[in-house]
Amino acid sequence: MSATALRWQIGLYVLLIVLAVIYIYPFLVQVATSFKTDAAAAADPISLAPQPFTWAAYERLFLNSDFPVWFGNSVVVTVFVTAGRVFFNSLAGYALARLQFRGRGIVFAALIAVMAVPTVVLLIPKFLVINQLGIYDSYAGMILPLLVDAAGVFIMKNFFESIPPSVEEQARIDGAGTFRIFWSVVLPMARPALITIVILSFQGSWNELSHFVISTQSPELTTLTKGVASLASGQLSQGSQFPLKLAAAAIMTIPVAVVFFIFQRRIMNASEGAVKE
Amino acid sequence: MSALTSAPRRAGSSSPGIRRGEAAAGWLFTAPVLIILGVFLLVPVLMALWVSFSDWTGRGSPFSSNVGFVGLDNYAAVTTGGGLAERDFGTALRNNAWYVLLVVPLQTALSLFLAVLVNRAVLRGRGLFRTAFYFPSVTSSVAITVLWLFLFSASGAVNEVLSWLGINGPNWFSDPSGVVHNLLGAVGITSGPAFLTGNTMLGVSWWDWLAGPSVAMSAFILMAVFTTSGTFMLLFIAGLQNIGADVQEAAMMDGANGWQRFWRVTLPQLKPVLFTVLTLGLIGTWQVFDQIYTGTQGGPGKTTLTPAYLSYSSAFLSQQWGQGAAIAFVLFVIIVALTILQRFVLRDRPVSRRRLRQYEMPAQKGVQR
């Protein structure tokens, strides 16, 4: 390697490392600050070594606030939404990929049109319907509207199309019904796509804010995102209290981070349908 | 999208008897998705459309007999009313327009830059770098906003770093001053000419339209770039990997340097991805809500108010449901219009047959890859 090429190479790595530090350092600061005292957080906002080290923020969150309730609600909603999306999205995906029925083209076109509607525009509309159905401020109102998503249907449809039809033909000749074929033959083969749906719905419902803002009001139905947002805007706290807020945000990030690091490769390949702003 | 729109293919050739009941199953299987999307998406849009033409105050049903039809009054109130509603809507549009104008090019350029950097075949640890750049994209916008409020607080990390460079950082999230006005102020221009200050659009003077994003909004702009560049980087990486190496090699043979190869060879082939990234960017940046709800609620001085947040706050906080719904529909139209405009600008221009022939490489036919 010539001297110039080597210099280019070193420059590239230096640049990449600087950029990576800029992207990751904020999260390290977040964790470090959650163990600092309020005064230390303000005095030394950059250091990664809390001096003095304190669990005070976490103690307050878990023993002296509604944080455990928020966490519980997020878990409940995420579990139901994920289970629902896995089941309903794959059902519809299978029908669109394999079953011949009149109107399939229309269903397909309708789903594509649905994907184009911006979610923020739907805040007031969704509230109106949830309210009219009498499920405002209930788990039903939080979970039902999130149970299916058009993007997930397409992921499943594309996967089912890649499975050779001969597998199903065999089961059909053996006398299995359509649902039986779907459930016992095709679905077990779709594991990679199912994992993708699980990850995307987990991320989506765990991080969801606006839907819970418009579908609930009682404190006992507050999710993590809504609770932490109320902490951040100072509705529940006096002063800046950054260690407390950052501890709450850090705990909220942990499940997503764990899933991310386990399924990294899959997440990075499946991200095309999951763009977040 | 092309994969999605491909024609359905008939599965096998089996006897019709075995396939009986498939139509019923097809509808049954798609029913949950259709019902839920219909009830929570299609019906809501129609209901909201009605509300935007009504004087509903949030009490009782919007369809009860004491709710009146007011025609375009709500739309008029936010666009030509001359009151606070119009000024707030104008301010929100101004804020969001600057946000879009800065975030979309920055996020696109940065994500393309990151993708080109980490896509090198010889790069060691590229998985590590990709992970680092992508991680902010998977974390919740609420958590990132909380973190941002801390990093950009008066005594926060960002101002600490700026102080090393001898810069006295602002109190970011409480500073309503416009960045363009500040730059003009630095060269001694503190008030605009009369034709800018005297004339208004949507209740906001031209001089204020040109104020630039406020310092507070700038912090949100940086945050958007930080959280989205990783996602778009992945789209660009996928696009880069679809480009065959042979064209690059051919260009190299012709003596094109790295810069020329990027502009003349790589970038044109990335056009479909570029289109996707720009479209998703435009759609996303006109919908800023979570960050504003969590962080500033539109303050300071309404300089972080966005149409999405204004729509929410008009309806849910001020009980102006008709206006809130009207703002949502105007926002919808803006997003759709920009997407169409962009499709038009970036469309594939027809290339004449003669011109096309110049690009074809007859030698390639026999070459095995």
XYZ file of C-alpha atoms in Angstrom:
646
model
C 0.000 0.000 0.000
C 1.405 3.377 -0.962
C 1.907 6.118 1.600
C -0.982 8.209 0.279
C -3.370 5.252 0.290
C -2.359 4.491 3.851
C -2.943 8.090 4.872
C -6.390 7.989 3.255
C -7.142 4.778 5.090
C -6.139 6.221 8.467
C -8.113 9.386 7.772
C -11.198 7.308 6.961
C -10.981 5.397 10.224
C -10.429 8.559 12.269
C -13.474 10.125 10.622
C -15.610 7.033 11.238
C -14.542 6.769 14.866
C -15.286 10.448 15.513
C -18.735 10.035 13.930
C -19.455 6.849 15.878
C -18.519 8.616 19.125
C -20.914 11.461 18.282
C -23.711 8.923 17.725
C -23.072 6.802 20.810
C -21.717 9.240 23.397
C -25.121 10.834 24.135
C -26.440 7.454 25.275
C -23.415 6.901 27.524
C -23.943 10.365 29.015
C -27.587 9.459 29.555
C -26.751 6.355 31.581
C -23.946 8.077 33.517
C -26.109 11.090 34.371
C -28.873 8.882 35.733
C -26.444 7.941 38.543
C -25.481 11.544 39.284
C -26.949 13.987 41.767
C -28.916 16.948 40.366
C -26.057 19.300 41.173
C -23.422 17.085 39.550
C -25.568 16.667 36.422
C -25.556 20.427 35.926
C -21.955 20.995 36.983
C -20.370 18.250 34.897
C -22.713 17.299 32.045
C -20.115 15.475 29.954
C -18.268 13.151 32.329
C -19.073 9.456 32.278
C -18.047 8.944 35.912
C -20.770 10.008 38.387
C -19.254 11.770 41.405
C -20.798 10.999 43.820
C -22.462 7.828 42.549
C -26.113 7.554 43.597
C -29.111 5.302 42.947
C -31.445 8.081 44.103
C -33.106 8.601 40.708
C -33.917 4.899 40.313
C -35.144 4.615 43.890
C -37.496 7.498 43.353
C -38.777 6.108 40.083
C -39.519 2.660 41.411
C -40.563 3.412 44.978
C -42.010 6.894 44.821
C -43.693 7.364 41.477
C -46.120 5.804 39.028
C -43.251 4.523 36.950
C -43.974 0.812 37.636
C -47.580 1.369 36.491
C -46.383 2.985 33.256
C -43.989 0.125 32.672
C -46.727 -2.454 33.275
C -49.080 -0.741 30.832
C -46.425 -0.593 28.135
C -45.772 -4.313 28.604
C -49.491 -5.200 28.386
C -50.072 -3.106 25.270
C -46.890 -4.319 23.569
C -47.678 -7.995 24.215
C -51.229 -7.777 22.853
C -50.324 -5.596 19.879
C -47.434 -7.863 18.924
C -49.490 -11.059 19.246
C -52.334 -9.529 17.245
C -50.103 -8.264 14.473
C -48.317 -11.582 14.119
C -51.615 -13.440 13.769
C -53.749 -11.018 11.738
C -50.961 -9.774 9.473
C -49.908 -13.292 8.566
C -53.513 -14.381 7.964
C -54.068 -11.495 5.570
C -50.602 -11.868 4.050
C -51.306 -15.523 3.325
C -54.674 -14.781 1.750
C -53.161 -12.103 -0.495
C -50.241 -14.314 -1.486
C -52.006 -17.599 -2.103
C -55.797 -17.653 -1.979
C -57.772 -16.916 -5.144
C -60.767 -14.784 -4.340
C -62.775 -12.150 -6.086
C -61.876 -8.708 -4.793
C -58.302 -9.567 -3.877
C -57.004 -6.831 -6.135
C -59.238 -4.279 -4.431
C -58.138 -5.377 -0.962
C -54.565 -5.058 -2.090
C -55.049 -1.576 -3.536
C -56.891 -0.460 -0.403
C -53.986 -1.538 1.786
C -51.510 0.401 -0.336
C -53.708 3.491 -0.117
C -53.912 3.099 3.664
C -50.141 3.089 4.003
C -50.020 6.547 2.442
C -52.157 8.241 5.120
C -49.888 10.155 7.503
C -50.501 9.052 11.103
C -50.381 12.499 12.678
C -53.292 13.607 10.527
C -55.329 10.799 12.129
C -55.051 11.972 15.741
C -58.404 13.750 15.945
C -60.184 11.252 13.651
C -59.059 8.256 15.710
C -60.143 9.905 18.929
C -63.592 10.560 17.460
C -64.153 6.909 16.581
C -62.679 5.555 19.809
C -64.930 7.908 21.709
C -68.030 6.975 19.685
C -67.359 3.268 20.190
C -67.226 3.853 23.942
C -63.696 2.476 24.300
C -62.004 5.792 25.165
C -59.701 5.495 28.166
C -59.610 1.692 28.150
C -57.140 -0.997 27.146
C -59.432 -1.794 24.210
C -59.019 1.737 22.860
C -55.262 1.548 23.297
C -54.802 -1.891 21.739
C -57.509 -2.481 19.092
C -56.489 0.261 16.630
C -52.877 -0.940 16.698
C -53.652 -4.645 16.176
C -52.909 -4.679 12.450
C -50.630 -2.730 10.152
C -50.521 -2.628 6.387
C -46.707 -2.733 6.200
C -46.693 -5.965 8.226
C -49.221 -7.538 5.854
C -46.896 -6.808 2.943
C -43.874 -8.292 4.683
C -45.829 -11.499 5.298
C -47.282 -11.551 1.783
C -43.845 -11.253 0.207
C -42.523 -14.053 2.369
C -45.391 -16.434 1.638
C -44.907 -15.853 -2.066
C -41.349 -17.136 -1.732
C -42.481 -20.514 -0.327
C -42.934 -23.129 -3.066
C -46.662 -23.928 -3.546
C -45.927 -27.651 -3.826
C -45.667 -27.869 -0.045
C -49.287 -26.812 0.350
C -50.488 -28.928 -2.556
C -49.295 -32.014 -0.722
C -51.204 -31.082 2.432
C -54.259 -30.210 0.353
C -54.262 -33.618 -1.304
C -54.038 -35.165 2.165
C -57.320 -33.391 2.888
C -56.234 -30.450 5.060
C -58.485 -27.369 5.092
C -57.263 -23.878 4.242
C -56.815 -22.758 7.822
C -55.139 -26.015 8.738
C -52.665 -25.620 5.876
C -51.967 -22.057 6.919
C -51.565 -22.844 10.598
C -49.687 -26.150 10.573
C -47.801 -26.066 7.300
C -47.081 -22.564 6.097
C -46.869 -20.553 9.319
C -44.103 -22.702 10.866
C -42.072 -22.149 7.683
C -42.472 -18.402 7.984
C -40.380 -18.038 11.133
C -37.927 -15.494 9.716
C -40.768 -13.211 8.579
C -42.621 -13.717 11.857
C -39.561 -12.666 13.840
C -39.369 -9.526 11.714
C -43.013 -8.716 12.483
C -42.459 -9.376 16.179
C -39.494 -6.991 16.281
C -41.209 -4.245 14.292
C -44.441 -4.404 16.318
C -42.544 -4.576 19.571
C -40.551 -1.470 18.650
C -43.553 0.298 17.217
C -45.935 -0.234 20.129
C -43.307 0.224 22.839
C -42.248 3.565 21.352
C -45.749 4.725 20.379
C -46.810 8.034 21.923
C -49.442 9.938 19.962
C -52.001 7.130 19.901
C -51.932 6.821 23.704
C -52.131 10.589 24.093
C -55.451 10.674 22.275
C -56.940 7.369 23.489
C -56.445 7.644 27.273
C -56.520 10.131 30.102
C -56.452 8.223 33.413
C -53.142 7.958 35.283
C -53.593 4.205 35.674
C -53.571 3.750 31.876
C -50.466 5.867 31.277
C -47.784 4.133 29.257
C -44.038 4.679 29.565
C -43.876 7.072 26.629
C -46.740 9.176 27.919
C -45.460 9.089 31.503
C -41.900 9.991 30.608
C -43.175 12.762 28.333
C -45.121 14.218 31.257
C -41.983 13.998 33.408
C -39.982 15.760 30.720
C -42.391 18.632 30.318
C -42.138 19.183 34.061
C -45.758 18.427 34.852
C -44.832 16.164 37.733
C -41.528 17.544 38.885
C -39.989 20.734 40.112
C -36.642 21.984 38.869
C -34.702 20.286 36.128
C -34.254 16.870 37.843
C -32.291 15.575 34.898
C -30.977 12.406 36.593
C -34.556 11.306 37.267
C -35.764 12.010 33.732
C -32.721 10.428 32.133
C -33.045 7.341 34.340
C -36.662 6.983 33.181
C -35.639 7.415 29.552
C -32.776 4.952 29.980
C -35.002 2.225 31.430
C -37.439 2.833 28.607
C -34.632 2.331 26.093
C -33.270 -0.897 27.619
C -35.832 -3.399 26.226
C -35.537 -1.891 22.750
C -31.752 -1.897 23.003
C -31.664 -5.547 24.117
C -33.907 -6.634 21.233
C -31.827 -4.509 18.877
C -28.534 -6.090 19.875
C -29.924 -9.642 19.743
C -31.605 -9.244 16.356
C -29.285 -6.569 14.926
C -28.754 -8.181 11.564
C -32.429 -8.837 10.998
C -33.474 -5.361 12.142
C -30.974 -3.687 9.867
C -32.269 -5.666 6.901
C -35.940 -5.165 7.663
C -35.848 -1.492 8.447
C -37.228 -0.357 5.128
C -40.794 -0.440 6.367
C -40.077 1.073 9.736
C -38.920 4.587 9.163
C -39.389 6.751 12.211
C -39.272 10.493 12.519
C -42.919 -0.986 -4.381
C -42.332 -2.783 -7.647
C -42.316 -6.134 -5.869
C -45.635 -5.343 -4.262
C -47.423 -4.469 -7.434
C -46.301 -7.524 -9.382
C -49.148 -9.524 -10.809
C -50.532 -12.302 -8.592
C -49.462 -15.689 -9.800
C -51.765 -18.653 -9.845
C -50.611 -21.342 -7.505
C -50.266 -24.699 -9.187
C -52.963 -26.341 -11.230
C -55.219 -28.352 -9.002
C -58.720 -29.577 -9.544
C -61.442 -26.996 -8.839
C -63.061 -29.209 -6.209
C -60.089 -28.921 -3.901
C -60.034 -25.144 -4.263
C -63.665 -24.736 -3.356
C -64.188 -22.472 -0.355
C -61.073 -20.494 -1.053
C -62.997 -17.329 -1.746
C -64.673 -17.543 1.644
C -61.361 -18.251 3.329
C -59.746 -15.357 1.494
C -62.295 -12.889 2.808
C -62.252 -14.466 6.251
C -58.471 -14.243 6.441
C -58.337 -10.605 5.369
C -61.403 -9.584 7.396
C -59.639 -8.664 10.671
C -57.197 -6.381 8.848
C -59.930 -4.821 6.721
C -62.297 -4.289 9.643
C -59.716 -2.768 11.960
C -58.230 -0.513 9.287
C -61.706 0.431 8.127
C -63.004 1.257 11.591
C -59.898 3.042 12.847
C -58.734 4.645 9.623
C -61.345 5.081 6.941
C -64.354 5.866 9.161
C -62.268 8.278 11.293
C -61.155 10.244 8.253
C -64.753 10.666 7.121
C -65.870 11.645 10.620
C -63.079 14.178 10.929
C -63.967 15.599 7.543
C -67.476 16.226 8.871
C -66.100 17.740 12.091
C -63.910 20.112 10.083
C -67.108 21.498 8.522
C -68.999 21.676 11.836
C -69.104 23.721 15.027
C -68.794 20.687 17.317
C -67.341 21.627 20.705
C -66.233 18.205 21.868
C -69.335 17.488 23.961
C -71.636 14.628 23.012
C -71.675 13.117 19.579
C -70.477 15.164 16.583
C -73.566 13.812 14.766
C -76.160 15.020 17.276
C -78.769 17.485 16.077
C -77.350 20.506 17.942
C -74.091 20.368 16.009
C -74.288 22.719 13.050
C -72.782 22.669 9.584
C -70.623 25.768 9.183
C -69.207 25.148 5.721
C -65.656 26.356 5.268
C -65.676 28.547 8.402
C -63.061 26.483 10.211
C -60.774 26.484 7.202
C -61.323 30.224 6.817
C -60.553 30.861 10.499
C -57.078 29.349 10.218
C -56.222 30.725 6.781
C -57.901 34.127 6.450
C -59.518 34.799 9.833
C -57.124 37.585 10.767
C -57.190 36.447 14.392
C -55.030 34.382 16.685
C -56.022 31.138 14.958
C -54.651 32.373 11.647
C -51.483 33.761 13.214
C -50.837 30.501 15.079
C -51.367 28.468 11.932
C -49.067 30.778 9.960
C -46.431 30.549 12.693
C -46.721 26.753 12.788
C -46.349 26.538 8.991
C -43.372 28.920 9.121
C -41.668 26.832 11.830
C -42.307 23.538 10.089
C -41.269 24.863 6.672
C -37.839 25.814 8.034
C -37.633 22.452 9.752
C -38.331 20.639 6.465
C -36.031 22.925 4.492
C -33.096 22.115 6.773
C -33.779 18.556 7.932
C -34.532 16.913 4.571
C -31.312 17.935 2.745
C -29.162 17.409 5.846
C -30.514 13.960 6.671
C -30.289 12.857 3.042
C -26.725 14.099 2.567
C -25.507 12.754 5.908
C -27.100 9.329 5.461
C -25.685 9.008 1.948
C -22.277 10.076 3.255
C -22.412 7.493 6.071
C -23.563 4.791 3.648
C -20.684 5.461 1.241
C -18.219 5.448 4.155
C -19.338 2.140 5.678
C -20.038 0.373 2.385
C -16.363 -0.114 1.544
C -15.599 -3.775 1.171
C -12.203 -3.512 2.852
C -13.458 -1.644 5.908
C -12.821 -3.399 9.204
C -15.552 -3.303 11.817
C -18.150 -1.926 9.468
C -20.894 -3.820 11.292
C -19.862 -1.932 14.418
C -20.057 1.433 12.688
C -23.422 0.664 11.132
C -24.757 -0.345 14.533
C -23.518 2.899 16.076
C -25.161 5.030 13.389
C -28.399 3.083 13.394
C -28.953 2.760 17.137
C -30.541 6.224 17.630
C -33.177 5.279 15.036
C -34.618 2.416 17.092
C -34.932 4.251 20.391
C -38.164 6.062 21.218
C -38.598 9.661 20.200
C -39.680 10.460 23.761
C -36.466 9.064 25.269
C -34.345 10.905 22.692
C -36.194 14.155 23.369
C -35.545 13.828 27.110
C -31.885 13.234 26.357
C -31.825 16.211 23.985
C -33.392 18.519 26.584
C -30.473 17.615 28.839
C -27.698 17.820 26.229
C -28.953 21.213 25.005
C -29.804 22.700 28.411
C -28.038 25.934 29.386
C -25.393 24.046 31.385
C -25.539 20.961 29.163
C -22.977 18.939 27.269
C -23.342 20.837 24.000
C -22.664 24.212 25.577
C -19.746 22.693 27.487
C -18.177 21.547 24.215
C -18.896 24.940 22.631
C -17.157 26.645 25.572
C -13.957 24.722 24.755
C -14.052 26.546 21.428
C -14.644 29.839 23.230
C -18.300 30.021 22.177
C -20.903 31.059 24.701
C -23.750 28.701 23.860
C -27.384 29.851 24.033
C -30.036 28.533 26.389
C -31.247 26.402 23.486
C -34.778 25.390 24.356
C -35.708 28.804 25.790
C -34.335 30.893 22.936
C -37.047 32.025 20.487
C -34.772 34.145 18.288
C -34.579 33.176 14.636
C -31.250 31.921 13.358
C -31.344 33.947 10.134
C -32.252 37.091 12.100
C -29.368 36.372 14.463
C -26.942 36.064 11.553
C -28.232 39.309 10.079
C -27.972 40.892 13.517
C -24.311 39.875 13.645
C -23.640 42.068 10.593
C -25.716 44.911 12.027
C -29.097 44.358 10.360
C -31.648 44.258 13.154
C -34.841 45.295 11.400
C -36.152 44.465 7.991
C -37.168 46.790 5.172
C -40.729 48.106 5.273
C -41.981 45.945 2.403
C -41.050 42.858 4.439
C -42.217 44.013 7.857
C -45.332 45.733 6.526
C -46.810 42.849 4.568
C -48.075 39.658 6.094
C -48.977 36.164 5.000
C -51.234 34.076 7.262
C -50.916 36.714 9.962
C -47.122 36.538 10.022
C -45.018 39.317 8.517
C -42.660 38.450 5.667
C -39.757 39.538 7.848
C -40.816 36.941 10.426
C -41.297 34.269 7.764
C -37.664 34.835 6.878
C -36.483 34.745 10.514
C -35.234 31.194 10.098
C -35.823 28.430 12.612
C -35.553 29.609 16.212
C -32.578 28.475 18.256
C -34.955 26.083 20.025
C -36.153 24.669 16.698
C -32.532 24.277 15.568
C -31.974 21.871 18.444
C -34.941 19.819 17.176
C -33.522 19.981 13.658
C -30.233 18.525 14.854
C -32.165 15.859 16.726
C -34.120 14.831 13.631
C -30.909 14.505 11.643
C -29.356 12.484 14.474
C -32.259 10.047 14.759
C -33.092 9.494 11.094
C -29.697 9.380 9.383
C -29.169 5.761 10.477
C -32.407 4.507 8.911
C -31.791 6.264 5.633
C -28.172 5.103 5.671
C -29.466 1.516 5.554
C -31.655 2.326 2.537
C -28.653 3.833 0.751
C -26.455 0.846 1.640
C -29.066 -1.479 0.134
C -29.089 0.713 -2.973
C -25.290 0.792 -3.218
C -25.125 -2.976 -3.008
C -27.472 -3.315 -5.954
C -25.097 -1.385 -8.161
C -22.935 -3.717 -10.183
C -19.197 -3.285 -9.884
C -18.734 -3.538 -13.647
C -20.000 -0.030 -14.391
C -17.682 1.364 -11.730
C -14.783 -0.539 -13.265
C -15.676 0.676 -16.715
C -15.678 4.250 -15.453
C -12.360 3.667 -13.757
C -10.947 2.335 -17.040
C -12.152 5.508 -18.724
C -10.087 7.445 -16.221
C -12.793 8.861 -14.005
C -11.551 9.810 -10.544
C -13.364 8.930 -7.324
C -15.325 12.168 -7.217
C -16.442 11.887 -10.852
C -17.384 8.239 -10.386
C -19.557 9.184 -7.420
C -21.370 12.046 -9.181
C -21.608 10.598 -12.673
C -21.922 6.868 -12.043
C -23.026 6.050 -8.492
C -25.483 8.850 -7.787
C -27.577 8.463 -10.981
C -27.972 4.759 -10.203
C -29.106 5.599 -6.679
C -31.980 7.710 -7.968
C -34.755 5.313 -6.903
C -33.359 5.161 -3.357
C -32.867 8.916 -3.344
C -36.498 9.316 -4.299
C -37.606 7.009 -1.470
C -35.433 8.793 1.074
C -36.602 12.260 0.027
C -40.254 11.206 0.017
C -40.079 9.545 3.423
C -38.154 12.572 4.686
C -40.766 15.006 3.403
C -43.632 12.961 4.818
C -41.925 12.549 8.186
C -40.749 16.117 8.657
C -44.255 17.533 8.150
C -45.513 15.356 10.993
C -43.364 16.484 13.924
C -45.427 15.789 17.000
C -43.798 13.545 19.636
C -40.790 15.805 20.100
C -42.883 18.944 20.516
C -45.370 17.232 22.850
C -42.538 15.895 25.001
C -40.180 18.836 24.822
C -41.534 22.336 24.388
C -45.299 22.255 23.660
C -44.659 24.838 20.979
C -42.655 27.269 23.098
C -40.623 29.426 23.461
C -42.687 32.172 21.853
C -44.550 29.581 19.722
C -41.380 29.077 17.681
C -41.545 25.272 17.894
C -45.264 25.090 17.206
C -45.906 22.733 14.272
C -49.178 22.139 12.374
C -49.376 18.595 13.751
C -49.037 19.806 17.338
C -51.305 22.800 16.696
C -53.971 20.469 15.303
C -53.746 18.378 18.474
C -53.720 21.337 20.863
C -56.560 23.200 19.114
C -58.796 20.151 19.436
C -57.796 18.503 22.692
C -56.591 21.486 24.735
C -58.627 24.432 23.374
C -61.718 22.404 22.375
C -61.674 23.982 18.900
C -62.388 20.638 17.242
C -63.433 22.012 13.878
C -60.257 24.081 13.534
C -58.091 21.210 14.715
C -59.598 18.897 12.101
C -59.291 21.585 9.419
C -55.578 22.003 10.211
C -55.108 18.232 9.986
C -56.656 18.173 6.507
C -54.593 21.139 5.313
C -51.517 19.280 6.573
C -52.649 16.172 4.716
C -52.972 18.161 1.493
C -49.499 19.706 1.983
C -47.925 16.273 2.426
C -49.681 14.753 -0.573
C -48.939 17.791 -2.757
C -45.235 17.789 -1.885
C -44.952 14.080 -2.556
C -46.553 14.488 -5.977
C -44.430 17.540 -6.747
C -41.338 15.612 -5.865
C -42.316 12.645 -7.995
C -42.721 15.121 -10.854
C -39.358 16.810 -10.286
C -37.423 13.569 -9.904
C -39.303 11.664 -12.608
C -37.376 9.660 -15.127
C -37.158 11.889 -18.142
C -37.691 10.027 -21.367
C -34.421 9.362 -23.143
C -34.462 9.237 -26.907
C -33.741 5.916 -28.542
C -30.636 7.266 -30.227
C -29.288 8.611 -26.957
C -30.081 5.326 -25.257
C -28.069 3.402 -27.805
C -24.948 5.296 -26.802
C -25.180 3.883 -23.305
C -25.567 0.288 -24.408
C -22.457 -1.786 -24.320
C -22.630 -4.380 -27.105
C -19.561 -6.192 -25.776
C -21.366 -6.992 -22.561
C -23.614 -9.556 -24.195
C -21.024 -12.313 -24.304
C -19.342 -11.511 -21.011
C -20.192 -13.806 -18.149
C -20.304 -12.160 -14.763
